[in-house]
Short mmCIF file of C-alpha atoms in Angstrom, two decimals:
data_model
loop_
_atom_site.label_atom_id
_atom_site.label_comp_id
_atom_site.label_asym_id
_atom_site.label_seq_id
_atom_site.Cartn_x
_atom_site.Cartn_y
_atom_site.Cartn_z
CA MET A 292 189.00 3.37 197.42
CA PHE A 293 192.01 0.89 198.28
CA ILE A 294 191.98 -0.23 201.40
CA ILE A 295 195.69 -1.30 202.13
CA ARG A 296 196.31 -4.33 204.95
CA GLU A 297 198.95 -7.33 205.62
CA ALA A 298 198.86 -10.15 203.49
CA SER A 299 197.45 -12.99 205.05
CA ILE A 300 196.93 -16.74 203.08
CA THR A 301 194.75 -16.27 200.96
CA ASP A 302 196.29 -13.49 199.21
CA VAL A 303 199.33 -15.11 198.30
CA ALA A 304 197.78 -17.03 194.40
CA SER A 305 197.32 -12.63 193.77
CA VAL A 306 200.65 -10.72 194.88
CA ASN A 307 202.33 -14.80 192.29
CA ILE A 308 200.69 -13.38 189.95
CA LEU A 309 201.54 -9.58 190.76
CA GLU A 310 205.70 -10.21 190.89
CA ASP A 311 205.75 -12.50 187.76
CA SER A 312 204.59 -9.03 186.52
CA ALA A 313 206.92 -7.03 188.69
CA PHE A 314 209.99 -8.89 187.52
CA GLU A 315 208.70 -9.17 183.81
CA SER A 316 208.39 -5.34 183.42
CA LEU A 317 212.69 -5.31 185.29
CA SER A 318 213.28 -7.92 182.20
CA ASN A 319 215.47 -5.02 180.28
CA PHE A 320 216.50 -2.60 182.73
CA ARG A 321 220.35 -2.45 183.60
CA GLY A 322 221.54 -4.42 187.29
CA LEU A 323 218.36 -6.40 187.26
CA ALA A 324 220.54 -9.66 187.48
CA GLN A 325 221.74 -7.31 190.79
CA PHE A 326 219.08 -6.26 192.13
CA LEU A 327 217.63 -10.54 191.98
CA GLU A 328 221.24 -10.89 194.12
CA THR A 329 219.89 -8.61 196.95
CA SER A 330 216.33 -9.83 196.34
CA PRO A 331 215.03 -12.90 194.50
CA ARG A 332 211.33 -13.02 193.54
CA ILE A 333 210.15 -14.94 195.72
CA GLY A 334 208.18 -17.91 193.38
CA ASP A 335 206.09 -19.95 195.40
CA GLY A 336 208.04 -18.36 199.30
CA TRP A 337 204.93 -16.40 199.90
CA SER A 338 203.07 -18.50 202.63
CA GLU A 339 206.11 -18.61 203.90
CA ILE A 340 207.25 -14.95 203.84
CA ILE A 341 204.16 -14.22 205.57
CA GLU A 342 204.65 -15.88 208.24
CA ASP A 343 208.06 -14.91 208.77
CA SER A 344 208.33 -11.77 211.47
CA LYS A 345 211.13 -10.38 209.91
CA PHE A 346 209.20 -9.58 206.94
CA LYS A 347 205.75 -7.47 206.53
CA LEU A 348 203.62 -7.74 203.23
CA PHE A 349 201.44 -4.93 201.85
CA VAL A 350 198.45 -5.60 199.83
CA GLY A 351 196.58 -2.80 198.18
CA VAL A 352 193.17 -3.97 197.35
CA LEU A 353 190.01 -2.66 195.63
CA GLY A 354 186.98 -4.73 196.27
CA GLU A 355 188.28 -8.14 196.40
CA SER A 356 190.96 -7.32 193.91
CA VAL A 357 194.73 -7.51 195.10
CA HIS A 358 195.77 -4.35 193.29
CA GLY A 359 198.93 -3.75 194.62
CA TYR A 360 202.06 -4.84 197.01
CA LEU A 361 205.15 -4.05 198.91
CA LEU A 362 207.26 -5.94 200.53
CA VAL A 363 209.69 -5.16 202.99
CA GLU A 364 212.23 -6.56 205.64
CA VAL A 365 212.85 -5.35 208.97
CA PHE A 366 216.23 -4.88 210.32
CA ALA A 367 215.47 -4.38 213.85
CA GLY A 368 218.60 -4.87 215.25
CA LEU A 369 219.58 -2.23 212.98
CA GLN A 370 216.88 -0.38 213.23
CA LYS A 371 215.73 -0.14 209.56
CA ALA A 372 213.96 -1.36 207.05
CA LEU A 373 214.91 -2.50 203.37
CA ILE A 374 211.87 -2.14 200.67
CA LYS A 375 212.51 -5.01 198.86
CA GLN A 376 209.70 -5.61 196.31
CA VAL A 377 207.07 -2.38 195.09
CA PHE A 378 204.21 -3.29 192.09
CA VAL A 379 200.99 -1.85 191.21
CA ASP A 380 199.91 -3.33 188.13
CA LEU A 381 198.92 -1.16 185.36
CA THR A 382 195.41 -0.78 185.98
CA ALA A 383 195.12 0.66 188.99
CA ARG A 384 199.20 2.97 188.18
CA GLN A 385 198.78 6.55 188.91
CA LEU A 386 195.71 6.38 191.78
CA GLY A 387 197.94 6.18 194.55
CA LEU A 388 198.20 3.18 195.23
CA GLY A 389 201.95 2.98 195.40
CA ALA A 390 202.10 6.35 197.51
CA LEU A 391 199.33 4.16 199.21
CA LEU A 392 201.53 1.02 200.83
CA ILE A 393 204.37 2.89 201.28
CA GLU A 394 202.59 5.04 203.68
CA ARG A 395 201.23 1.81 205.91
CA CYS A 396 205.01 0.46 205.35
CA GLU A 397 206.26 3.66 206.53
CA GLN A 398 203.92 3.73 210.05
CA VAL A 399 204.47 -0.36 210.51
CA VAL A 400 207.86 -0.05 210.62
CA ARG A 401 208.12 2.74 212.34
CA ASP A 402 206.62 1.01 215.21
CA THR A 403 209.06 -1.67 215.07
CA GLY A 404 212.02 1.15 216.11
CA CYS A 405 212.75 1.51 212.85
CA THR A 406 214.19 4.66 212.32
CA VAL A 407 215.42 4.32 207.72
CA LEU A 408 213.59 2.25 205.94
CA GLU A 409 215.04 2.26 202.52
CA GLY A 410 214.39 1.18 199.08
CA LEU A 411 215.67 -0.50 196.14
CA ALA A 412 215.31 0.22 192.97
CA LEU A 413 217.24 -0.22 189.30
CA PRO A 414 218.58 2.36 187.62
CA GLY A 415 216.55 3.45 184.67
CA ASP A 416 213.72 2.47 185.98
CA ARG A 417 211.44 6.46 186.46
CA ASP A 418 208.28 5.30 188.24
CA MET A 419 210.11 3.53 190.68
CA LYS A 420 212.40 6.94 191.40
CA ASN A 421 209.68 9.23 191.03
CA LEU A 422 207.92 6.40 193.72
CA PHE A 423 210.32 6.99 196.17
CA GLU A 424 210.98 10.55 195.23
CA ARG A 425 207.51 10.84 195.93
CA ALA A 426 207.66 9.11 199.36
CA SER A 427 210.67 11.95 200.26
CA MET A 428 212.88 8.99 199.97
CA SER A 429 216.84 10.31 197.98
CA ALA A 430 218.83 8.33 196.45
CA GLN A 431 221.96 6.62 199.02
CA LEU A 432 223.96 4.86 196.92
CA LEU A 433 224.69 4.11 193.96
CA ILE A 434 227.43 1.27 193.09
CA VAL A 435 228.85 1.10 189.33
CA GLY A 436 230.47 -1.97 187.38
CA LYS A 437 231.77 -3.11 184.53
CA ASN A 438 232.04 -6.54 183.05
CA LEU A 439 234.98 -7.78 183.59
CA ALA A 440 235.29 -11.33 181.57
#
């Protein structure tokens, strides 16, 4: 059974490794450059994220191992929150960890006064789209573009 909790400094190394895997898995999707403008890699900055009150970082733990994480930014003045990153390692997929992370996130941001929870997904990332849809989150905006260079 997974335990979902807010991340602590002791989780930084594990989350950093998972983030590497997350962005490696996104490398073949269109829109990655635009995604990185909105949600850049955190890299060595996870400690600062954990300490910053506008962010919440949740981890899914089984035993002593972190198998997934979710990073959400809370915009208190707008009463909304944006899931910036969510990733579950291959060994824990299809076990409901992604849904548990979103469920915990939803509870926490609702308690902060948020009335809207949004998430980001790249075109073609069916796994992410399906995860969001299972959490009753539907597409709100599609951005189309053309390189003019």
